[in-house]
PDB file of C-alpha atoms in Angstrom:
ATOM      1  CA  MET A   1     -14.298 -45.946 -10.030  1.00  0.00           C
ATOM      2  CA  VAL A   2     -15.421 -47.776  -6.906  1.00  0.00           C
ATOM      3  CA  HIS A   3     -18.039 -45.976  -4.808  1.00  0.00           C
ATOM      4  CA  ILE A   4     -17.236 -45.050  -1.206  1.00  0.00           C
ATOM      5  CA  GLN A   5     -19.791 -47.569   0.083  1.00  0.00           C
ATOM      6  CA  GLY A   6     -17.783 -50.376  -1.494  1.00  0.00           C
ATOM      7  CA  PHE A   7     -14.696 -49.271   0.407  1.00  0.00           C
ATOM      8  CA  ILE A   8     -16.677 -48.928   3.629  1.00  0.00           C
ATOM      9  CA  GLU A   9     -17.954 -52.483   3.302  1.00  0.00           C
ATOM     10  CA  GLN A  10     -14.418 -53.734   2.642  1.00  0.00           C
ATOM     11  CA  ILE A  11     -13.161 -51.961   5.776  1.00  0.00           C
ATOM     12  CA  VAL A  12     -15.947 -53.377   7.942  1.00  0.00           C
ATOM     13  CA  VAL A  13     -15.579 -56.913   6.589  1.00  0.00           C
ATOM     14  CA  SER A  14     -11.802 -56.916   7.011  1.00  0.00           C
ATOM     15  CA  LEU A  15     -12.033 -55.782  10.645  1.00  0.00           C
ATOM     16  CA  PHE A  16     -14.570 -58.477  11.519  1.00  0.00           C
ATOM     17  CA  GLU A  17     -12.546 -61.083   9.656  1.00  0.00           C
ATOM     18  CA  ASP A  18      -9.903 -60.671  12.355  1.00  0.00           C
ATOM     19  CA  LYS A  19     -10.800 -62.891  15.320  1.00  0.00           C
ATOM     20  CA  GLU A  20      -9.451 -60.552  17.997  1.00  0.00           C
ATOM     21  CA  LEU A  21     -11.052 -57.389  16.630  1.00  0.00           C
ATOM     22  CA  SER A  22     -14.379 -59.135  16.070  1.00  0.00           C
ATOM     23  CA  LYS A  23     -14.541 -59.973  19.779  1.00  0.00           C
ATOM     24  CA  LEU A  24     -14.460 -56.283  20.639  1.00  0.00           C
ATOM     25  CA  LEU A  25     -16.120 -54.306  17.850  1.00  0.00           C
ATOM     26  CA  VAL A  26     -19.845 -53.825  17.265  1.00  0.00           C
ATOM     27  CA  LEU A  27     -21.050 -52.017  14.145  1.00  0.00           C
ATOM     28  CA  LYS A  28     -23.531 -49.167  14.558  1.00  0.00           C
ATOM     29  CA  GLY A  29     -24.614 -45.917  12.899  1.00  0.00           C
ATOM     30  CA  GLY A  30     -25.416 -45.265   9.266  1.00  0.00           C
ATOM     31  CA  THR A  31     -23.201 -48.068   7.980  1.00  0.00           C
ATOM     32  CA  ALA A  32     -25.054 -50.556  10.200  1.00  0.00           C
ATOM     33  CA  LEU A  33     -28.344 -49.329   8.746  1.00  0.00           C
ATOM     34  CA  HIS A  34     -26.990 -50.014   5.262  1.00  0.00           C
ATOM     35  CA  LEU A  35     -25.140 -53.306   5.807  1.00  0.00           C
ATOM     36  CA  LEU A  36     -27.361 -54.911   8.457  1.00  0.00           C
ATOM     37  CA  GLU A  37     -30.827 -53.481   7.843  1.00  0.00           C
ATOM     38  CA  GLY A  38     -30.674 -52.824   4.109  1.00  0.00           C
ATOM     39  CA  ILE A  39     -31.721 -49.202   4.671  1.00  0.00           C
ATOM     40  CA  ASP A  40     -30.143 -47.176   1.916  1.00  0.00           C
ATOM     41  CA  SER A  41     -32.241 -44.013   1.991  1.00  0.00           C
ATOM     42  CA  ARG A  42     -29.265 -41.678   2.379  1.00  0.00           C
ATOM     43  CA  LEU A  43     -25.548 -41.765   1.701  1.00  0.00           C
ATOM     44  CA  SER A  44     -23.713 -42.413   4.952  1.00  0.00           C
ATOM     45  CA  THR A  45     -19.925 -42.382   4.992  1.00  0.00           C
ATOM     46  CA  ASP A  46     -19.714 -42.969   8.743  1.00  0.00           C
ATOM     47  CA  ILE A  47     -17.778 -46.027   9.906  1.00  0.00           C
ATOM     48  CA  ASP A  48     -18.872 -46.221  13.527  1.00  0.00           C
ATOM     49  CA  PHE A  49     -18.343 -48.945  16.091  1.00  0.00           C
ATOM     50  CA  SER A  50     -18.918 -49.433  19.773  1.00  0.00           C
ATOM     51  CA  SER A  51     -16.386 -51.315  21.850  1.00  0.00           C
ATOM     52  CA  ARG A  52     -17.649 -54.057  24.154  1.00  0.00           C
ATOM     53  CA  LYS A  53     -15.039 -53.033  26.724  1.00  0.00           C
ATOM     54  CA  LEU A  54     -12.431 -50.334  27.268  1.00  0.00           C
ATOM     55  CA  ILE A  55      -9.535 -50.306  24.827  1.00  0.00           C
ATOM     56  CA  GLU A  56      -6.772 -50.231  27.429  1.00  0.00           C
ATOM     57  CA  GLU A  57      -3.781 -51.253  25.302  1.00  0.00           C
ATOM     58  CA  HIS A  58      -4.689 -48.792  22.587  1.00  0.00           C
ATOM     59  CA  GLY A  59      -1.264 -48.819  20.935  1.00  0.00           C
ATOM     60  CA  LYS A  60      -1.399 -52.571  20.437  1.00  0.00           C
ATOM     61  CA  PHE A  61      -5.047 -52.439  19.395  1.00  0.00           C
ATOM     62  CA  PHE A  62      -4.586 -49.842  16.668  1.00  0.00           C
ATOM     63  CA  GLN A  63      -1.416 -51.510  15.400  1.00  0.00           C
ATOM     64  CA  ARG A  64      -3.611 -54.530  14.782  1.00  0.00           C
ATOM     65  CA  VAL A  65      -6.252 -52.404  13.037  1.00  0.00           C
ATOM     66  CA  GLU A  66      -3.595 -50.886  10.783  1.00  0.00           C
ATOM     67  CA  LYS A  67      -2.111 -54.296   9.956  1.00  0.00           C
ATOM     68  CA  VAL A  68      -5.537 -55.738   9.097  1.00  0.00           C
ATOM     69  CA  LEU A  69      -6.442 -52.812   6.843  1.00  0.00           C
ATOM     70  CA  LYS A  70      -3.092 -52.805   5.067  1.00  0.00           C
ATOM     71  CA  ARG A  71      -3.510 -56.493   4.297  1.00  0.00           C
ATOM     72  CA  SER A  72      -7.051 -55.904   3.035  1.00  0.00           C
ATOM     73  CA  PHE A  73      -6.023 -53.219   0.527  1.00  0.00           C
ATOM     74  CA  GLN A  74      -2.559 -54.481  -0.420  1.00  0.00           C
ATOM     75  CA  LYS A  75      -3.541 -55.830  -3.861  1.00  0.00           C
ATOM     76  CA  ASP A  76      -4.553 -52.417  -5.182  1.00  0.00           C
ATOM     77  CA  TYR A  77      -3.522 -49.716  -2.733  1.00  0.00           C
ATOM     78  CA  GLU A  78      -0.845 -48.686  -0.300  1.00  0.00           C
ATOM     79  CA  LEU A  79      -2.319 -47.602   3.022  1.00  0.00           C
ATOM     80  CA  PHE A  80      -0.440 -44.701   4.607  1.00  0.00           C
ATOM     81  CA  ASP A  81      -0.754 -41.837   7.105  1.00  0.00           C
ATOM     82  CA  PHE A  82      -2.516 -44.122   9.566  1.00  0.00           C
ATOM     83  CA  GLN A  83      -3.056 -42.349  12.877  1.00  0.00           C
ATOM     84  CA  TYR A  84      -5.333 -42.575  15.869  1.00  0.00           C
ATOM     85  CA  GLN A  85      -6.295 -40.341  18.767  1.00  0.00           C
ATOM     86  CA  LYS A  86      -8.699 -40.009  21.631  1.00  0.00           C
ATOM     87  CA  LYS A  87     -11.878 -38.139  20.820  1.00  0.00           C
ATOM     88  CA  PRO A  88     -12.439 -35.473  21.997  1.00  0.00           C
ATOM     89  CA  LYS A  89      -8.823 -34.368  22.386  1.00  0.00           C
ATOM     90  CA  THR A  90      -9.647 -32.010  25.228  1.00  0.00           C
ATOM     91  CA  LYS A  91     -12.353 -32.277  27.851  1.00  0.00           C
ATOM     92  CA  ARG A  92     -14.614 -29.402  28.738  1.00  0.00           C
ATOM     93  CA  LYS A  93     -17.268 -30.381  31.233  1.00  0.00           C
ATOM     94  CA  GLN A  94     -17.455 -34.053  30.279  1.00  0.00           C
ATOM     95  CA  PRO A  95     -16.923 -36.782  32.883  1.00  0.00           C
ATOM     96  CA  ASP A  96     -13.833 -39.001  32.902  1.00  0.00           C
ATOM     97  CA  TRP A  97     -15.530 -41.754  30.906  1.00  0.00           C
ATOM     98  CA  TRP A  98     -16.502 -39.393  28.087  1.00  0.00           C
ATOM     99  CA  PHE A  99     -14.308 -40.291  25.155  1.00  0.00           C
ATOM    100  CA  GLY A 100     -13.859 -42.620  22.234  1.00  0.00           C
ATOM    101  CA  TRP A 101     -11.323 -43.126  19.482  1.00  0.00           C
ATOM    102  CA  LEU A 102     -10.816 -41.798  15.981  1.00  0.00           C
ATOM    103  CA  CYS A 103      -8.458 -43.383  13.492  1.00  0.00           C
ATOM    104  CA  GLU A 104      -7.772 -42.121   9.993  1.00  0.00           C
ATOM    105  CA  PHE A 105      -5.785 -43.209   6.970  1.00  0.00           C
ATOM    106  CA  LYS A 106      -5.354 -42.623   3.255  1.00  0.00           C
ATOM    107  CA  LEU A 107      -4.913 -44.872   0.242  1.00  0.00           C
ATOM    108  CA  SER A 108      -2.525 -44.484  -2.655  1.00  0.00           C
ATOM    109  CA  PRO A 109      -2.742 -46.583  -5.855  1.00  0.00           C
ATOM    110  CA  LEU A 110       0.113 -49.081  -6.136  1.00  0.00           C
ATOM    111  CA  ALA A 111       1.139 -47.357  -9.360  1.00  0.00           C
ATOM    112  CA  HIS A 112       2.163 -44.403  -7.165  1.00  0.00           C
ATOM    113  CA  LYS A 113       4.279 -46.501  -4.792  1.00  0.00           C
ATOM    114  CA  SER A 114       7.530 -44.807  -5.836  1.00  0.00           C
ATOM    115  CA  TYR A 115       6.141 -41.300  -5.323  1.00  0.00           C
ATOM    116  CA  PRO A 116       7.523 -39.172  -2.478  1.00  0.00           C
ATOM    117  CA  LEU A 117       5.248 -39.028   0.570  1.00  0.00           C
ATOM    118  CA  GLU A 118       4.116 -35.452  -0.038  1.00  0.00           C
ATOM    119  CA  ARG A 119       3.060 -36.295  -3.584  1.00  0.00           C
ATOM    120  CA  LYS A 120       1.191 -39.361  -2.333  1.00  0.00           C
ATOM    121  CA  ARG A 121      -0.662 -37.085   0.052  1.00  0.00           C
ATOM    122  CA  ARG A 122      -1.528 -34.595  -2.680  1.00  0.00           C
ATOM    123  CA  GLU A 123      -2.682 -37.355  -5.033  1.00  0.00           C
ATOM    124  CA  ALA A 124      -4.223 -39.721  -2.481  1.00  0.00           C
ATOM    125  CA  PHE A 125      -7.136 -41.782  -3.750  1.00  0.00           C
ATOM    126  CA  ILE A 126     -10.627 -40.278  -3.417  1.00  0.00           C
ATOM    127  CA  PRO A 127     -13.509 -42.746  -3.925  1.00  0.00           C
ATOM    128  CA  GLU A 128     -16.627 -41.863  -5.860  1.00  0.00           C
ATOM    129  CA  GLY A 129     -19.268 -40.209  -3.682  1.00  0.00           C
ATOM    130  CA  VAL A 130     -16.961 -38.197  -1.412  1.00  0.00           C
ATOM    131  CA  THR A 131     -14.601 -35.244  -1.737  1.00  0.00           C
ATOM    132  CA  SER A 132     -11.922 -36.199   0.794  1.00  0.00           C
ATOM    133  CA  SER A 133      -9.124 -38.758   0.640  1.00  0.00           C
ATOM    134  CA  ILE A 134      -9.310 -39.394   4.401  1.00  0.00           C
ATOM    135  CA  PHE A 135     -10.987 -42.586   5.616  1.00  0.00           C
ATOM    136  CA  SER A 136     -12.215 -42.245   9.205  1.00  0.00           C
ATOM    137  CA  ILE A 137     -13.232 -44.881  11.740  1.00  0.00           C
ATOM    138  CA  GLU A 138     -14.800 -43.914  15.062  1.00  0.00           C
ATOM    139  CA  ILE A 139     -15.024 -46.225  18.071  1.00  0.00           C
ATOM    140  CA  SER A 140     -17.204 -45.348  21.062  1.00  0.00           C
ATOM    141  CA  GLU A 141     -16.677 -46.629  24.570  1.00  0.00           C
ATOM    142  CA  HIS A 142     -19.096 -46.805  27.515  1.00  0.00           C
ATOM    143  CA  GLU A 143     -21.991 -47.860  25.300  1.00  0.00           C
ATOM    144  CA  TYR A 144     -24.658 -50.478  25.887  1.00  0.00           C
ATOM    145  CA  CYS A 145     -23.933 -53.447  23.617  1.00  0.00           C
ATOM    146  CA  GLY A 146     -26.405 -55.984  24.981  1.00  0.00           C
ATOM    147  CA  ASP A 147     -28.802 -56.303  22.050  1.00  0.00           C
ATOM    148  CA  LEU A 148     -26.993 -57.358  18.902  1.00  0.00           C
ATOM    149  CA  GLN A 149     -27.525 -59.066  15.584  1.00  0.00           C
ATOM    150  CA  LYS A 150     -25.239 -60.934  13.196  1.00  0.00           C
ATOM    151  CA  LYS A 151     -25.223 -60.667   9.422  1.00  0.00           C
ATOM    152  CA  ILE A 152     -22.999 -62.377   6.879  1.00  0.00           C
ATOM    153  CA  ARG A 153     -21.289 -60.033   4.404  1.00  0.00           C
ATOM    154  CA  LYS A 154     -18.857 -61.511   1.883  1.00  0.00           C
ATOM    155  CA  GLY A 155     -18.665 -64.673   3.951  1.00  0.00           C
ATOM    156  CA  VAL A 156     -17.795 -62.847   7.183  1.00  0.00           C
ATOM    157  CA  SER A 157     -20.021 -62.584  10.263  1.00  0.00           C
ATOM    158  CA  ILE A 158     -20.643 -58.952  11.220  1.00  0.00           C
ATOM    159  CA  ASN A 159     -21.637 -58.100  14.798  1.00  0.00           C
ATOM    160  CA  GLY A 160     -23.915 -55.090  14.936  1.00  0.00           C
ATOM    161  CA  TYR A 161     -26.624 -53.314  16.832  1.00  0.00           C
ATOM    162  CA  SER A 162     -30.099 -54.790  16.564  1.00  0.00           C
ATOM    163  CA  ARG A 163     -32.699 -52.654  14.790  1.00  0.00           C
ATOM    164  CA  ALA A 164     -34.202 -51.738  18.162  1.00  0.00           C
ATOM    165  CA  LEU A 165     -30.824 -50.735  19.578  1.00  0.00           C
ATOM    166  CA  LEU A 166     -30.025 -48.676  16.482  1.00  0.00           C
ATOM    167  CA  MET A 167     -33.251 -46.741  16.956  1.00  0.00           C
ATOM    168  CA  VAL A 168     -33.019 -46.234  20.713  1.00  0.00           C
ATOM    169  CA  GLU A 169     -29.423 -45.028  20.497  1.00  0.00           C
ATOM    170  CA  LYS A 170     -30.402 -42.536  17.802  1.00  0.00           C
ATOM    171  CA  ILE A 171     -33.222 -41.255  20.006  1.00  0.00           C
ATOM    172  CA  ARG A 172     -30.749 -40.879  22.864  1.00  0.00           C
ATOM    173  CA  ALA A 173     -28.227 -39.105  20.624  1.00  0.00           C
ATOM    174  CA  LEU A 174     -30.880 -36.523  19.787  1.00  0.00           C
ATOM    175  CA  CYS A 175     -31.740 -36.069  23.463  1.00  0.00           C
ATOM    176  CA  GLN A 176     -28.054 -35.454  24.158  1.00  0.00           C
ATOM    177  CA  GLN A 177     -28.205 -32.310  22.015  1.00  0.00           C
ATOM    178  CA  HIS A 178     -30.808 -30.687  24.268  1.00  0.00           C
ATOM    179  CA  ALA A 179     -29.595 -27.870  26.509  1.00  0.00           C
ATOM    180  CA  ASP A 180     -30.912 -29.683  29.595  1.00  0.00           C
ATOM    181  CA  TYR A 181     -28.421 -32.508  29.099  1.00  0.00           C
ATOM    182  CA  PRO A 182     -25.418 -31.700  31.335  1.00  0.00           C
ATOM    183  CA  TYR A 183     -22.856 -32.524  28.647  1.00  0.00           C
ATOM    184  CA  ALA A 184     -24.827 -31.156  25.692  1.00  0.00           C
ATOM    185  CA  LYS A 185     -23.048 -30.185  22.477  1.00  0.00           C
ATOM    186  CA  THR A 186     -26.238 -28.591  21.071  1.00  0.00           C
ATOM    187  CA  ARG A 187     -25.558 -29.474  17.469  1.00  0.00           C
ATOM    188  CA  SER A 188     -27.872 -30.570  14.709  1.00  0.00           C
ATOM    189  CA  ARG A 189     -28.401 -34.306  14.210  1.00  0.00           C
ATOM    190  CA  THR A 190     -31.191 -34.045  11.658  1.00  0.00           C
ATOM    191  CA  ARG A 191     -30.083 -37.255   9.966  1.00  0.00           C
ATOM    192  CA  ASP A 192     -31.235 -39.187  13.037  1.00  0.00           C
ATOM    193  CA  PHE A 193     -34.834 -38.063  12.489  1.00  0.00           C
ATOM    194  CA  VAL A 194     -34.630 -39.456   8.953  1.00  0.00           C
ATOM    195  CA  ASP A 195     -32.949 -42.700  10.028  1.00  0.00           C
ATOM    196  CA  ILE A 196     -35.514 -43.284  12.787  1.00  0.00           C
ATOM    197  CA  TYR A 197     -38.287 -42.781  10.235  1.00  0.00           C
ATOM    198  CA  HIS A 198     -36.903 -45.592   8.082  1.00  0.00           C
ATOM    199  CA  LEU A 199     -36.142 -47.848  11.050  1.00  0.00           C
ATOM    200  CA  THR A 200     -39.792 -47.619  12.139  1.00  0.00           C
ATOM    201  CA  GLN A 201     -41.561 -48.314   8.859  1.00  0.00           C
ATOM    202  CA  ARG A 202     -42.247 -51.829  10.113  1.00  0.00           C
ATOM    203  CA  ILE A 203     -42.983 -52.101  13.811  1.00  0.00           C
ATOM    204  CA  ASP A 204     -44.955 -54.519  15.933  1.00  0.00           C
ATOM    205  CA  ASP A 205     -45.553 -55.162  19.617  1.00  0.00           C
ATOM    206  CA  ASP A 206     -42.408 -57.285  19.953  1.00  0.00           C
ATOM    207  CA  PHE A 207     -40.229 -54.551  18.466  1.00  0.00           C
ATOM    208  CA  LEU A 208     -41.746 -51.914  20.751  1.00  0.00           C
ATOM    209  CA  ALA A 209     -41.301 -54.155  23.794  1.00  0.00           C
ATOM    210  CA  GLU A 210     -37.643 -54.651  22.870  1.00  0.00           C
ATOM    211  CA  CYS A 211     -37.182 -50.893  22.525  1.00  0.00           C
ATOM    212  CA  ARG A 212     -38.806 -50.235  25.906  1.00  0.00           C
ATOM    213  CA  GLU A 213     -36.394 -52.651  27.566  1.00  0.00           C
ATOM    214  CA  LEU A 214     -33.462 -50.872  25.950  1.00  0.00           C
ATOM    215  CA  LEU A 215     -34.415 -47.327  26.930  1.00  0.00           C
ATOM    216  CA  ALA A 216     -33.055 -47.438  30.483  1.00  0.00           C
ATOM    217  CA  PRO A 217     -29.661 -49.105  29.837  1.00  0.00           C
ATOM    218  CA  VAL A 218     -28.970 -47.127  26.653  1.00  0.00           C
ATOM    219  CA  PHE A 219     -29.812 -43.788  28.284  1.00  0.00           C
ATOM    220  CA  GLN A 220     -27.911 -44.683  31.465  1.00  0.00           C
ATOM    221  CA  ALA A 221     -24.767 -45.450  29.458  1.00  0.00           C
ATOM    222  CA  LYS A 222     -24.350 -41.711  28.795  1.00  0.00           C
ATOM    223  CA  GLU A 223     -26.197 -40.469  31.893  1.00  0.00           C
ATOM    224  CA  VAL A 224     -29.152 -39.181  29.869  1.00  0.00           C
ATOM    225  CA  SER A 225     -32.403 -38.662  31.746  1.00  0.00           C
ATOM    226  CA  ILE A 226     -35.465 -40.379  30.271  1.00  0.00           C
ATOM    227  CA  THR A 227     -37.309 -37.090  30.866  1.00  0.00           C
ATOM    228  CA  LEU A 228     -35.324 -35.631  27.959  1.00  0.00           C
ATOM    229  CA  LEU A 229     -37.711 -37.471  25.648  1.00  0.00           C
ATOM    230  CA  ASP A 230     -39.776 -34.317  26.161  1.00  0.00           C
ATOM    231  CA  ALA A 231     -37.255 -32.591  23.877  1.00  0.00           C
ATOM    232  CA  PHE A 232     -39.290 -33.641  20.853  1.00  0.00           C
ATOM    233  CA  TRP A 233     -42.059 -31.289  21.961  1.00  0.00           C
ATOM    234  CA  ASP A 234     -39.637 -28.397  22.559  1.00  0.00           C
ATOM    235  CA  GLU A 235     -40.055 -26.061  19.578  1.00  0.00           C
ATOM    236  CA  ASN A 236     -36.761 -24.229  20.193  1.00  0.00           C
ATOM    237  CA  PHE A 237     -34.890 -27.520  20.207  1.00  0.00           C
ATOM    238  CA  LEU A 238     -36.650 -28.684  17.040  1.00  0.00           C
ATOM    239  CA  GLU A 239     -35.845 -25.407  15.302  1.00  0.00           C
ATOM    240  CA  LEU A 240     -32.172 -25.980  16.041  1.00  0.00           C
ATOM    241  CA  GLN A 241     -32.379 -29.497  14.618  1.00  0.00           C
ATOM    242  CA  LYS A 242     -34.166 -28.272  11.511  1.00  0.00           C
ATOM    243  CA  ARG A 243     -31.200 -26.078  10.590  1.00  0.00           C
ATOM    244  CA  GLY A 244     -29.294 -29.114   9.376  1.00  0.00           C
ATOM    245  CA  TYR A 245     -32.118 -30.418   7.207  1.00  0.00           C
ATOM    246  CA  GLN A 246     -30.869 -29.025   3.896  1.00  0.00           C
ATOM    247  CA  GLN A 247     -27.516 -30.712   4.402  1.00  0.00           C
ATOM    248  CA  VAL A 248     -29.292 -34.024   5.021  1.00  0.00           C
ATOM    249  CA  LEU A 249     -31.471 -33.510   1.943  1.00  0.00           C
ATOM    250  CA  ASP A 250     -28.323 -33.400  -0.174  1.00  0.00           C
ATOM    251  CA  THR A 251     -27.487 -36.963   0.948  1.00  0.00           C
ATOM    252  CA  LEU A 252     -30.924 -38.516   0.398  1.00  0.00           C
ATOM    253  CA  LYS A 253     -31.331 -41.019  -2.417  1.00  0.00           C
ATOM    254  CA  GLU A 254     -35.126 -40.841  -2.528  1.00  0.00           C
ATOM    255  CA  LYS A 255     -37.933 -38.316  -2.299  1.00  0.00           C
ATOM    256  CA  ALA A 256     -37.801 -36.488   1.009  1.00  0.00           C
ATOM    257  CA  HIS A 257     -40.645 -35.557   3.315  1.00  0.00           C
ATOM    258  CA  PRO A 258     -40.947 -32.209   5.081  1.00  0.00           C
ATOM    259  CA  PHE A 259     -38.885 -32.110   8.270  1.00  0.00           C
ATOM    260  CA  GLU A 260     -42.125 -31.960  10.259  1.00  0.00           C
ATOM    261  CA  THR A 261     -43.094 -35.419   8.968  1.00  0.00           C
ATOM    262  CA  TYR A 262     -39.992 -36.948  10.533  1.00  0.00           C
ATOM    263  CA  VAL A 263     -40.686 -35.072  13.777  1.00  0.00           C
ATOM    264  CA  GLU A 264     -44.272 -36.328  13.973  1.00  0.00           C
ATOM    265  CA  ASN A 265     -43.101 -39.878  13.304  1.00  0.00           C
ATOM    266  CA  LEU A 266     -40.616 -39.652  16.169  1.00  0.00           C
ATOM    267  CA  ARG A 267     -43.233 -38.162  18.488  1.00  0.00           C
ATOM    268  CA  TYR A 268     -45.538 -41.044  17.654  1.00  0.00           C
ATOM    269  CA  ILE A 269     -42.809 -43.610  18.379  1.00  0.00           C
ATOM    270  CA  VAL A 270     -41.873 -41.938  21.676  1.00  0.00           C
ATOM    271  CA  ALA A 271     -45.536 -41.911  22.697  1.00  0.00           C
ATOM    272  CA  LEU A 272     -45.738 -45.640  21.932  1.00  0.00           C
ATOM    273  CA  LEU A 273     -42.629 -46.314  23.988  1.00  0.00           C
ATOM    274  CA  ARG A 274     -44.150 -44.383  26.861  1.00  0.00           C
ATOM    275  CA  GLY A 275     -47.387 -46.316  26.523  1.00  0.00           C
ATOM    276  CA  ASN A 276     -49.387 -43.215  25.620  1.00  0.00           C
ATOM    277  CA  LYS A 277     -50.925 -44.633  22.433  1.00  0.00           C
TER     278      LYS A 277
END
């Protein structure tokens, strides 16, 4: 059976193989760490993109996504139950620009093509490494996409966040969970501590300078104050983040460090970015 990461790579490659979609999409998140940086320390099933501009004709855009994915899987699978929606569905205290897109679909082996729809749903294909038959793609808007890299995967050029941008956005995402952030969700993002640890195992002055230049635009994109970097010295905040550590441990492919090790690494990096070291 093919592992979920093989399917994720096929999805990413097929989307960037399309000229129109490749002009808009930028790969980020855990899949970018794996495909662009070769960081494979934990299993990530996220398929996350940023959009270079607003997706205004969303019906037309997602019809294209569906068509591209159906063509990609047509030799072995039937793609069905494709749907998309704004995320989040309802706004609480978020500003007007606060939303992205979520699209989902399922795959059914071609041998099941004659099955009724409900049976296809019950027996939809589940790749190795996951427990759900639903493939999810998330697309963020209002993100800073000014520091990118290109990598060739299966002969296709993939546009993705640079290593510096991957790290700075993960730092910002953690800051967004702090109660002092106006639109805080206050949820655990422990995986970001682990990812930042692996992104910073090789750093030099050029990398740090690049990160410093990215701090302001990346934080401004979501109206996050730079002062929220103090969150990593807030013990109550760190205790909340630690609650998700066991769940992250279950996804790690290598020996884990204590949560405090990842915290101290992040504190060290933040101090370097602030020029305190």
